[in-house]
XYZ file of C-alpha atoms in Angstrom:
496
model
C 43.820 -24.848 -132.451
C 44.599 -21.349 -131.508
C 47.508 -19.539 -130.644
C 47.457 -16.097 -129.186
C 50.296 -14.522 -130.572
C 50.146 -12.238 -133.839
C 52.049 -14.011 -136.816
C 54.310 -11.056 -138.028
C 58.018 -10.919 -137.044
C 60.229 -7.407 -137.183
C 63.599 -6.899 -136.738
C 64.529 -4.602 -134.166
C 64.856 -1.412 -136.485
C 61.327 -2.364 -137.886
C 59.474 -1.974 -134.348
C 61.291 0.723 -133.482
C 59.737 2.435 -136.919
C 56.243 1.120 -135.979
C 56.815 2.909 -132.702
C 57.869 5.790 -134.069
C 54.527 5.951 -136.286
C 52.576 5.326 -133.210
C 53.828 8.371 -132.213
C 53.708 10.200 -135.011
C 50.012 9.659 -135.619
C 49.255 10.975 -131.854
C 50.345 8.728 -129.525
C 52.914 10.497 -127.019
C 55.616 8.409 -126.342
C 55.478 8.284 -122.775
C 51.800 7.347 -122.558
C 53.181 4.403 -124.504
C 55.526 3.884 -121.627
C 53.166 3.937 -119.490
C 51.022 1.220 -120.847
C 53.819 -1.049 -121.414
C 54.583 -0.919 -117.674
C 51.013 -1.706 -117.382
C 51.129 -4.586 -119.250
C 54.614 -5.667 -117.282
C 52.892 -5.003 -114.027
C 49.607 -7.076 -114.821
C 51.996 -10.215 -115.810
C 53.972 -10.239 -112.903
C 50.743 -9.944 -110.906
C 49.197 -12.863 -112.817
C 52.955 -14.948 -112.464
C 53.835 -14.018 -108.960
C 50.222 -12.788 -107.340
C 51.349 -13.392 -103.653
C 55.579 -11.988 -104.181
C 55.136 -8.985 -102.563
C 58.880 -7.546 -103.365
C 60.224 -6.191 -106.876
C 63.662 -5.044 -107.220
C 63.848 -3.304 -110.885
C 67.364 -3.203 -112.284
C 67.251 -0.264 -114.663
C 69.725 1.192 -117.632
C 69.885 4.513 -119.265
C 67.238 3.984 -122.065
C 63.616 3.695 -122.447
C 63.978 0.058 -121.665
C 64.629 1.542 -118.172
C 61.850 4.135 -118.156
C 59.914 0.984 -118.290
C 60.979 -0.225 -115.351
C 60.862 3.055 -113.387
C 57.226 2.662 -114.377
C 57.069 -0.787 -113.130
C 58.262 0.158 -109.952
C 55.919 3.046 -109.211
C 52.784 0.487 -109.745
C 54.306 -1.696 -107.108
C 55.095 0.904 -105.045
C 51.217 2.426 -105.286
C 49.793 -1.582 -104.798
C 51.542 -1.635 -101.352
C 54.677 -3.814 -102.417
C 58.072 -3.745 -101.592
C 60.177 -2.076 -104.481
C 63.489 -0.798 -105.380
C 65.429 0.208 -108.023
C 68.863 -0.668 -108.223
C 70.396 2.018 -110.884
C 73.036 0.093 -113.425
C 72.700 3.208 -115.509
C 72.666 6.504 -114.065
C 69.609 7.872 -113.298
C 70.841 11.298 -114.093
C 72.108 10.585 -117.781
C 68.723 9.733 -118.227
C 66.330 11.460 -121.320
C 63.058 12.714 -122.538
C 60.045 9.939 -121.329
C 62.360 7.860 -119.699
C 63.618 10.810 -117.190
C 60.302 11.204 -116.638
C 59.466 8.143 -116.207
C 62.244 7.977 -113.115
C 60.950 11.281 -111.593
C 57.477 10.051 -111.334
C 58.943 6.521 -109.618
C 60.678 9.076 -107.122
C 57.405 11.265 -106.662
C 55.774 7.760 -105.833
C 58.268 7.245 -102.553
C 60.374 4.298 -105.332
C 63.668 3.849 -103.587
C 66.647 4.544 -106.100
C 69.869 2.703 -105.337
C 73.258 2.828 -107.426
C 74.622 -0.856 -108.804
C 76.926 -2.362 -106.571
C 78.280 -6.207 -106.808
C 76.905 -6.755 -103.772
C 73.766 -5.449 -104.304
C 70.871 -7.422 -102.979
C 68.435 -8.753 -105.302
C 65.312 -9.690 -103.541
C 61.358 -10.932 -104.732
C 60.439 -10.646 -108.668
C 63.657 -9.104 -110.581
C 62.778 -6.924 -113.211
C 65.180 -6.405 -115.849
C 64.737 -3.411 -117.708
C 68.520 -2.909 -118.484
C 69.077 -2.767 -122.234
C 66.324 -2.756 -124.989
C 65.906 -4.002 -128.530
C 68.705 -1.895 -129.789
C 71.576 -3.457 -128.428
C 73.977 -5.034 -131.301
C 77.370 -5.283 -129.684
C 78.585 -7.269 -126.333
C 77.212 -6.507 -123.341
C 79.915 -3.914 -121.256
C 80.351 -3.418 -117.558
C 78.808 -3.219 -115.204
C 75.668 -4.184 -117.161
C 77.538 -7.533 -117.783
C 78.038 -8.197 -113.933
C 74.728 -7.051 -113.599
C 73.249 -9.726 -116.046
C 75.252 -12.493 -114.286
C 73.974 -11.215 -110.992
C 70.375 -12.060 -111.899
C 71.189 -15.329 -113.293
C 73.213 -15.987 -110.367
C 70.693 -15.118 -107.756
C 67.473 -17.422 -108.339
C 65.141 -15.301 -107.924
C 62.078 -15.140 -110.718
C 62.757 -12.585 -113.559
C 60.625 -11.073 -115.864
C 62.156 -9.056 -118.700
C 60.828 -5.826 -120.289
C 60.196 -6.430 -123.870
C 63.686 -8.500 -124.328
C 65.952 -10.431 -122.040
C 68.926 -8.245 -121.438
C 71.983 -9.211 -123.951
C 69.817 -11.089 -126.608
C 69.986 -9.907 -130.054
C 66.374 -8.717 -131.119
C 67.243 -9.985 -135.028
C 69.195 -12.798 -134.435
C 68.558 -14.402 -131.126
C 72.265 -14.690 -130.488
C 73.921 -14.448 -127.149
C 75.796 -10.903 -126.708
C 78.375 -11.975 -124.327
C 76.147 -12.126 -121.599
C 71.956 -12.427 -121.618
C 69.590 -12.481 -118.763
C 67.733 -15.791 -118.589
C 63.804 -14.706 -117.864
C 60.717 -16.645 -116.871
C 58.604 -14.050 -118.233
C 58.986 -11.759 -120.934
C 56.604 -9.384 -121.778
C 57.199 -7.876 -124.995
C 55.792 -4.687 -127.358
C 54.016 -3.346 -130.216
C 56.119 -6.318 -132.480
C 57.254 -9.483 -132.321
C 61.140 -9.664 -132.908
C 62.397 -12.508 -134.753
C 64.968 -13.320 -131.880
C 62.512 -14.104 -129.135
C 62.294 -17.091 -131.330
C 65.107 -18.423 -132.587
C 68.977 -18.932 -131.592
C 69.200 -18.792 -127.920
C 66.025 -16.792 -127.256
C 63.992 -19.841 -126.687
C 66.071 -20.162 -123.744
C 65.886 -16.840 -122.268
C 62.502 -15.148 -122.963
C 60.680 -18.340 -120.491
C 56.622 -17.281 -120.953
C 56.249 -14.815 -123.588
C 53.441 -11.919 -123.340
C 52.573 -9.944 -126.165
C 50.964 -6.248 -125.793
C 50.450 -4.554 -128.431
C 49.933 -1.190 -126.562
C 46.335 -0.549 -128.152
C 48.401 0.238 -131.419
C 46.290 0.893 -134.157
C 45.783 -2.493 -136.276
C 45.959 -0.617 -139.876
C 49.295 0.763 -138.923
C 51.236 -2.415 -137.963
C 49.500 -4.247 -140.843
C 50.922 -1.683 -143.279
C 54.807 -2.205 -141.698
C 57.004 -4.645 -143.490
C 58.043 -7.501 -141.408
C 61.203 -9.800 -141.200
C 59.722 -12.952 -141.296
C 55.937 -14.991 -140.863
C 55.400 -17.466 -137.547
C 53.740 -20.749 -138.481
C 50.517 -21.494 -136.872
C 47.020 -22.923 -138.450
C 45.862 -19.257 -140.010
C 49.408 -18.855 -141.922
C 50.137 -22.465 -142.532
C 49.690 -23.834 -146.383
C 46.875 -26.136 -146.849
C 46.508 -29.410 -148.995
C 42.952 -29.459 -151.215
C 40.056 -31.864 -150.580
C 40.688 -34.979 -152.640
C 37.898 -35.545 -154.906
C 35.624 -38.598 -154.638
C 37.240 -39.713 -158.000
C 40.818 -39.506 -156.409
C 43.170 -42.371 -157.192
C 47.401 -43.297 -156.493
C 47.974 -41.573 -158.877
C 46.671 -38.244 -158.198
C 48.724 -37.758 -155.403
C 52.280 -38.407 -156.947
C 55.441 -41.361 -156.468
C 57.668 -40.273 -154.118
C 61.155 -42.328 -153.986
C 63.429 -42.157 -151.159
C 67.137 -42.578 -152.174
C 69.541 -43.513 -148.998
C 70.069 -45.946 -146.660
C 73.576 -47.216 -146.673
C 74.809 -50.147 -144.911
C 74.507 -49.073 -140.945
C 72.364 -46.737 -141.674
C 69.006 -48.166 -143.090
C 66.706 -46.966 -140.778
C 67.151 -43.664 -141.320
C 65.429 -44.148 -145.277
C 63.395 -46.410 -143.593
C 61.573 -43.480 -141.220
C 61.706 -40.970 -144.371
C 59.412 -43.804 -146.086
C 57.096 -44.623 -143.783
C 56.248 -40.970 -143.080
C 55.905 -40.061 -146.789
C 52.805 -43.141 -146.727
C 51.272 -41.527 -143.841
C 51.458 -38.384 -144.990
C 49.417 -38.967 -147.905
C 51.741 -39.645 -150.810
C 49.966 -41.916 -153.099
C 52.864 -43.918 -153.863
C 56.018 -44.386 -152.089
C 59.167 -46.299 -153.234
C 62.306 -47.169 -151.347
C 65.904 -47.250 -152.993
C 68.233 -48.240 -150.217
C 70.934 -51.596 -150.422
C 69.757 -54.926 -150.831
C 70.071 -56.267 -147.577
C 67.465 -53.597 -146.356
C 64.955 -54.797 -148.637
C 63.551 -57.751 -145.757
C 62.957 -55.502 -143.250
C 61.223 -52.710 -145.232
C 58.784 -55.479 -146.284
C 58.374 -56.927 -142.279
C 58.133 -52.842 -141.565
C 55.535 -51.622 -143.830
C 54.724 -53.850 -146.981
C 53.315 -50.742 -148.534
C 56.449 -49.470 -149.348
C 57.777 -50.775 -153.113
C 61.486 -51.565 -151.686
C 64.054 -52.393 -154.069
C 67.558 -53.198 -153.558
C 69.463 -51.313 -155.559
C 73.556 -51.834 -156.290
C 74.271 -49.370 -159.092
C 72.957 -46.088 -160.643
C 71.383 -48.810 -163.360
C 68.599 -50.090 -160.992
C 68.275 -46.848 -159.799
C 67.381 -45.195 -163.532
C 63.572 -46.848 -164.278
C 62.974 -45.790 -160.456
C 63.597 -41.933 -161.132
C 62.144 -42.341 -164.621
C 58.384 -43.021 -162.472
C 58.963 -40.832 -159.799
C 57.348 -37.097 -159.424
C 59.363 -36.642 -155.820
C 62.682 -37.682 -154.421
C 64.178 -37.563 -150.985
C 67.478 -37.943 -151.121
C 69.901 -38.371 -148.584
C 68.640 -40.257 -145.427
C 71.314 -42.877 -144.392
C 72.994 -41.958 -148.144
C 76.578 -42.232 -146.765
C 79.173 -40.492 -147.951
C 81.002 -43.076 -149.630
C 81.181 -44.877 -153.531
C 77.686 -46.339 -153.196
C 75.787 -43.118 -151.991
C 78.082 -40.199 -154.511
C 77.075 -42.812 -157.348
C 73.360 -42.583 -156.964
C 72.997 -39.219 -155.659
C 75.237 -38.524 -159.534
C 71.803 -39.936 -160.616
C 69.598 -38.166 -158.619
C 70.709 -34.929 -159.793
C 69.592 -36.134 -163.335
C 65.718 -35.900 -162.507
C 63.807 -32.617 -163.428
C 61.388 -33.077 -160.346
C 61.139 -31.386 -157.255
C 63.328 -33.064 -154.444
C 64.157 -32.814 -150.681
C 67.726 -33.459 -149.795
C 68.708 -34.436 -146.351
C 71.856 -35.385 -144.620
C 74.616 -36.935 -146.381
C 72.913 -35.497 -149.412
C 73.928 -32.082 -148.098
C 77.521 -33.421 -147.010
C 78.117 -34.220 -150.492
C 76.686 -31.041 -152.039
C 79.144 -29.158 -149.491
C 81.940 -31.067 -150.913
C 81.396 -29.476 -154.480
C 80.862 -33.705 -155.797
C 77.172 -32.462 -156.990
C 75.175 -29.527 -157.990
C 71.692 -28.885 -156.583
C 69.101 -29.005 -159.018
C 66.053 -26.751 -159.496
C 62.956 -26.749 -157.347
C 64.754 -28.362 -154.277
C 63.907 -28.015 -150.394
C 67.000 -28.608 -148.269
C 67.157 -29.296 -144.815
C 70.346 -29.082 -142.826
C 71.040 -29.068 -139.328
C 72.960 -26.183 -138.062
C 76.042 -28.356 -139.126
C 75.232 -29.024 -142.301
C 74.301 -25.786 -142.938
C 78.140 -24.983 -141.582
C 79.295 -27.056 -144.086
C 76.934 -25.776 -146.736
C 78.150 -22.139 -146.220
C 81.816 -22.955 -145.604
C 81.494 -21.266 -142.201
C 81.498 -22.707 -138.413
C 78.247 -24.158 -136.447
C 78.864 -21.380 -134.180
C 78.575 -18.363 -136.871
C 75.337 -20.186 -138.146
C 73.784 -20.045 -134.771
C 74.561 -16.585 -133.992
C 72.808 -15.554 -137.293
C 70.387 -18.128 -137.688
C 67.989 -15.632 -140.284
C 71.168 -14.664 -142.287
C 72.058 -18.459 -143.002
C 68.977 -19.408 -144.400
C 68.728 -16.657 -146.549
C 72.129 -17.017 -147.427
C 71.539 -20.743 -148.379
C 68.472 -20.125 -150.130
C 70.646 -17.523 -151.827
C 73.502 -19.721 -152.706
C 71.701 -22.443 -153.996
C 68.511 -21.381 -155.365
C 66.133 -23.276 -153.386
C 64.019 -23.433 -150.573
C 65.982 -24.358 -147.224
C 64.799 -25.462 -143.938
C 67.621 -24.653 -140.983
C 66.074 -26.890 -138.244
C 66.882 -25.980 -134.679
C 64.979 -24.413 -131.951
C 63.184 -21.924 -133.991
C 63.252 -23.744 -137.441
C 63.659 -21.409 -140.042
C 62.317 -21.524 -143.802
C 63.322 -19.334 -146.524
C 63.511 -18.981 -150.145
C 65.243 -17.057 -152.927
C 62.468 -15.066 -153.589
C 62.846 -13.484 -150.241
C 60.094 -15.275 -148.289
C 61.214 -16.256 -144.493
C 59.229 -18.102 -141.806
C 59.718 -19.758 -138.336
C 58.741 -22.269 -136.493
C 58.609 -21.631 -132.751
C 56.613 -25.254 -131.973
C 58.561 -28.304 -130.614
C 59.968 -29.934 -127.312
C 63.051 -30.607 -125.929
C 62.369 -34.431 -125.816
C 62.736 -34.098 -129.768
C 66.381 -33.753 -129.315
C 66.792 -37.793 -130.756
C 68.061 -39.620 -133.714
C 65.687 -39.886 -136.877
C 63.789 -37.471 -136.862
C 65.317 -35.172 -139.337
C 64.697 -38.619 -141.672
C 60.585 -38.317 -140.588
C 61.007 -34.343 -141.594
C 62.302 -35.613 -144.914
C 59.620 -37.621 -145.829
C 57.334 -35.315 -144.640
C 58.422 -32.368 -146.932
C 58.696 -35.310 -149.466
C 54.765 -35.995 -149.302
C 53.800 -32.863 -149.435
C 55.955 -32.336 -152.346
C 53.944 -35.112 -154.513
C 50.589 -33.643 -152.874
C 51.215 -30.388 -154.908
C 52.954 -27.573 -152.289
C 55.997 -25.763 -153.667
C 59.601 -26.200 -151.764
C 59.158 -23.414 -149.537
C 55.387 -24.464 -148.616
C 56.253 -28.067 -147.861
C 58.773 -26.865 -146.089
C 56.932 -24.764 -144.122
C 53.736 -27.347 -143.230
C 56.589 -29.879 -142.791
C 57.808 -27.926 -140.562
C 55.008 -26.945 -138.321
C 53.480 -31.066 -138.408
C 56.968 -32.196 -137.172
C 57.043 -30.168 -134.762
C 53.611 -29.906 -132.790
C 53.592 -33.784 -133.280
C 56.844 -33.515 -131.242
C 54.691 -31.372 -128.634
C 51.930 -34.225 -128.669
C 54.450 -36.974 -128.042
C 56.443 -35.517 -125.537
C 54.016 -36.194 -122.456
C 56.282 -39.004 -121.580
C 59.479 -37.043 -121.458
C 62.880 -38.593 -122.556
C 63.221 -41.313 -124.960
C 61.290 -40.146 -127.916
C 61.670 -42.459 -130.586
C 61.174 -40.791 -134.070
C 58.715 -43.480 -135.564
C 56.391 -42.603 -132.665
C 56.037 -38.928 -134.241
C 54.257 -40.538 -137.800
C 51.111 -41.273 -136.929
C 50.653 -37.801 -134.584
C 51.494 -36.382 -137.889
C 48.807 -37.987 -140.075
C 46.616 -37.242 -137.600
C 47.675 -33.354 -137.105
C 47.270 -33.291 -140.892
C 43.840 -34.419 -140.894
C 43.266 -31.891 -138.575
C 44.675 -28.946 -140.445
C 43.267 -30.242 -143.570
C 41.008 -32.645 -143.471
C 40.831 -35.677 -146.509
C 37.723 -34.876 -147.498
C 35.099 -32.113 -147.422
């Protein structure tokens, strides 16, 4: 499997260092311009080969000198091009003046923004860069909703306009792009929050940067894919049960058994070399019908629950738990066991409640909800700062934690932060948070720390997502277990 994008992930501050290197060691800033309008010009050509019409809507930054650049190579290729002038051409500085005085050389026509301005062929949207933090202001708000508005195809310079280059979060008002072609650096909010829903295809260009430079910037965060992914050993030809730990699954309420059920079943698959269900008695049938595999045992009281934890090197706590006298009475137990242990769901509804303490070497994995709850904040503050939650939670509670969403996000309290950017929108169904428990719970027994396990879990659940997605809606979550195993072969294969 390959993937084409470079694994690092800066915050905006961080590229805009990295640039300011490139420059520093000899690279004038404008021929840097120049070659990311190159780069913007040969995707739109690649996207939209037969458009024939650009309009660039331009700011007062570099971001705009961009697209003054733009619109001189579609002007020399025969096309028709304006620019329609949000920020004042004259207010403009350094390369990016420049960069407009060569577009008027070339014959570009320059118009002011108007409300009624007419936005025709491939928009280009090179209206505010990477360093935008605060809401979008007029007119450049107007402007944003104009290009939404108009449906015409939009490719954005380095960032959609209005999304938050660290966090991903909206900014009042963000341009929604089919194409963006970004620079130099990744930024961690192409990926995660809303960006995912505004950047459409994303190009990379790293503007011939010199490879020992950016390798010697610190980044923000690691992107999962095969060459940065942790890897389970071999198993030796002498291998046994045994060798590859008991994992026991605590949850599955009345209503609710299914949900431990799923985290079970994809523990087996995933290699655990035992796997034991505690959920309520009248679960105990089906688990057998379901998978025999599975030692199921109906369990009333924190007394049947004791010998289980006693044998176990992995729990998963949580799925299905319930909230109620049943589940706070054997999570009370749970807490108990010096092993490593992935809580899930009403695990984390309790733990928000202040009725248990999280013990050491845990992986958590909340929802942006949970994670609410968790932090004593609202769903909508988590999303806007998706990075800053899971470090904060990782923080708060000494673990590893895993904030799913679009752009999953791991982190620990050591400092370490990665993100997901697989997954499909037909994953957006019950249960499978429960597979991504048992999952992390396998991988756990296999050997990985918290934050690895959280981080292959991650990645698995998510391309096997991809893979089962062909068909669209209805997804079940039991159909993603055995494109898992399978995906985990794949990455790291059984035997030699």
């Amino acid at each position: 499997m390959t993937d084409p994008l470079p694994t690092a992930l800066y915050t905006a501050t961080q590229v805009r260092e990295l640039d300011a290197r490139l420059i520093g060691a000899g690279t004038p800033g404008f021929e840097l311009m120049q070659r990311a309008a190159h780069a913007c010009w040969r995707a739109l050509r690649r996207r939209w080969p037969d458009a024939g019409t650009v309009t660039v809507l331009a700011g007062s930054g570099n971001n705009a000198g961009d697209g003054y650049l733009v619109a001189t190579l579609a002007q020399r290729a025969g096309w028709q091009v304006k620019v329609v002038a949000v920020g004042e051409p004259q207010a403009l500085k350094g390369d990016a003046a420049n960069a407009c005085a060569e577009a008027r050389q070339a014959g570009v026509v320059i118009e002011p923004w108007r409300s009624d301005s007419p936005l025709d062929g491939v928009l280009v949207d090179a209206l505010l860069g990477t360093g935008l933090t605060g809401a979008v202001r007029p007119p450049y708000a107007q402007a944003i909703e104009a290009i939404n508005e108009s449906g015409r195809p939009v490719l954005a310079v380095d960032i959609p306009s209005g999304l938050c280059a660290d966090t991903g979060a909206l900014l009042g008002h963000a341009v929604r792009a089919e194409v963006t072609v970004t620079f130099i650096g990744l930024k961690l909010g192409l990926f995660t929050g809303e960006g995912p829903d505004r950047v459409g295809q994303l190009v990379f260009d790293d503007l011939q940067a010199e490879q020992a430079q950016v390798a010697a910037m610190p980044h923000e965060a690691v992107r999962l894919c095969p060459d940065t992914l942790p890897r389970l050993a071999p198993r030796r030809p002498t291998a046994h049960k045994g060798s590859f730990g008991q994992a026991l699954v605590i949850g599955g309420d009345l209503g609710t058994g299914g949900a431990a059920l799923l985290a079970s079943e994809a523990a087996l698959r995933c290699g655990a070399g035992m796997v034991t269900l505690a959920t309520r008695p009248e679960h105990v049938t089906a688990s057998l019908v379901r998978r025999p595999e599975i030692m199921c045992n109906g369990v009333e009281s924190t007394y049947a629950l004791t010998a289980l934890t006693e044998r176990a090197d992995v729990l998963v706590v949580g799925p299905g738990l319930g909230q109620g006298p049943w589940g706070r009475s054997l999570l009370s137990l749970a807490v108990q066991a010096e092993v490593p242990q992935v809580w899930d769901a009403d695990a984390l509804n309790l733990l928000a409640h202040g009725a248990v303490e999280l013990p050491a070497r845990c992986l958590i994995t909340p929802h942006p909800g949970e994670a609410a709850r968790l932090l004593g904040c609202t769903t909508a503050e988590v999303q806007a700062d998706r990075p800053r939650a899971v470090r904060e939670l990782a923080r708060r509670f000494r673990c590893s934690a895993l904030l799913k969403g679009a752009g999953t996000l791991i982190a620990d309290d050591e400092g370490r932060m990665a993100l997901c950017d697989r997954g499909h929108p037909a994953m957006a169904s019950a249960g499978l948070g429960d597979v991504l428990a048992g999952v992390a719970g396998a991988l756990l027994a296999q050997g990985l720390e918290p934050f690895e396990a959280g981080c292959l879990a991650a990645w698995l659940h998510a391309v096997a997502g991809e893979r089962c997605a062909d068909g669209g809606r209805g997804l079940a979550a039991g159909d993603l277990i055995p494109q898992v195993r399978h995906l985990l072969e794949e990455h790291a294969p059984c035997t030699k």
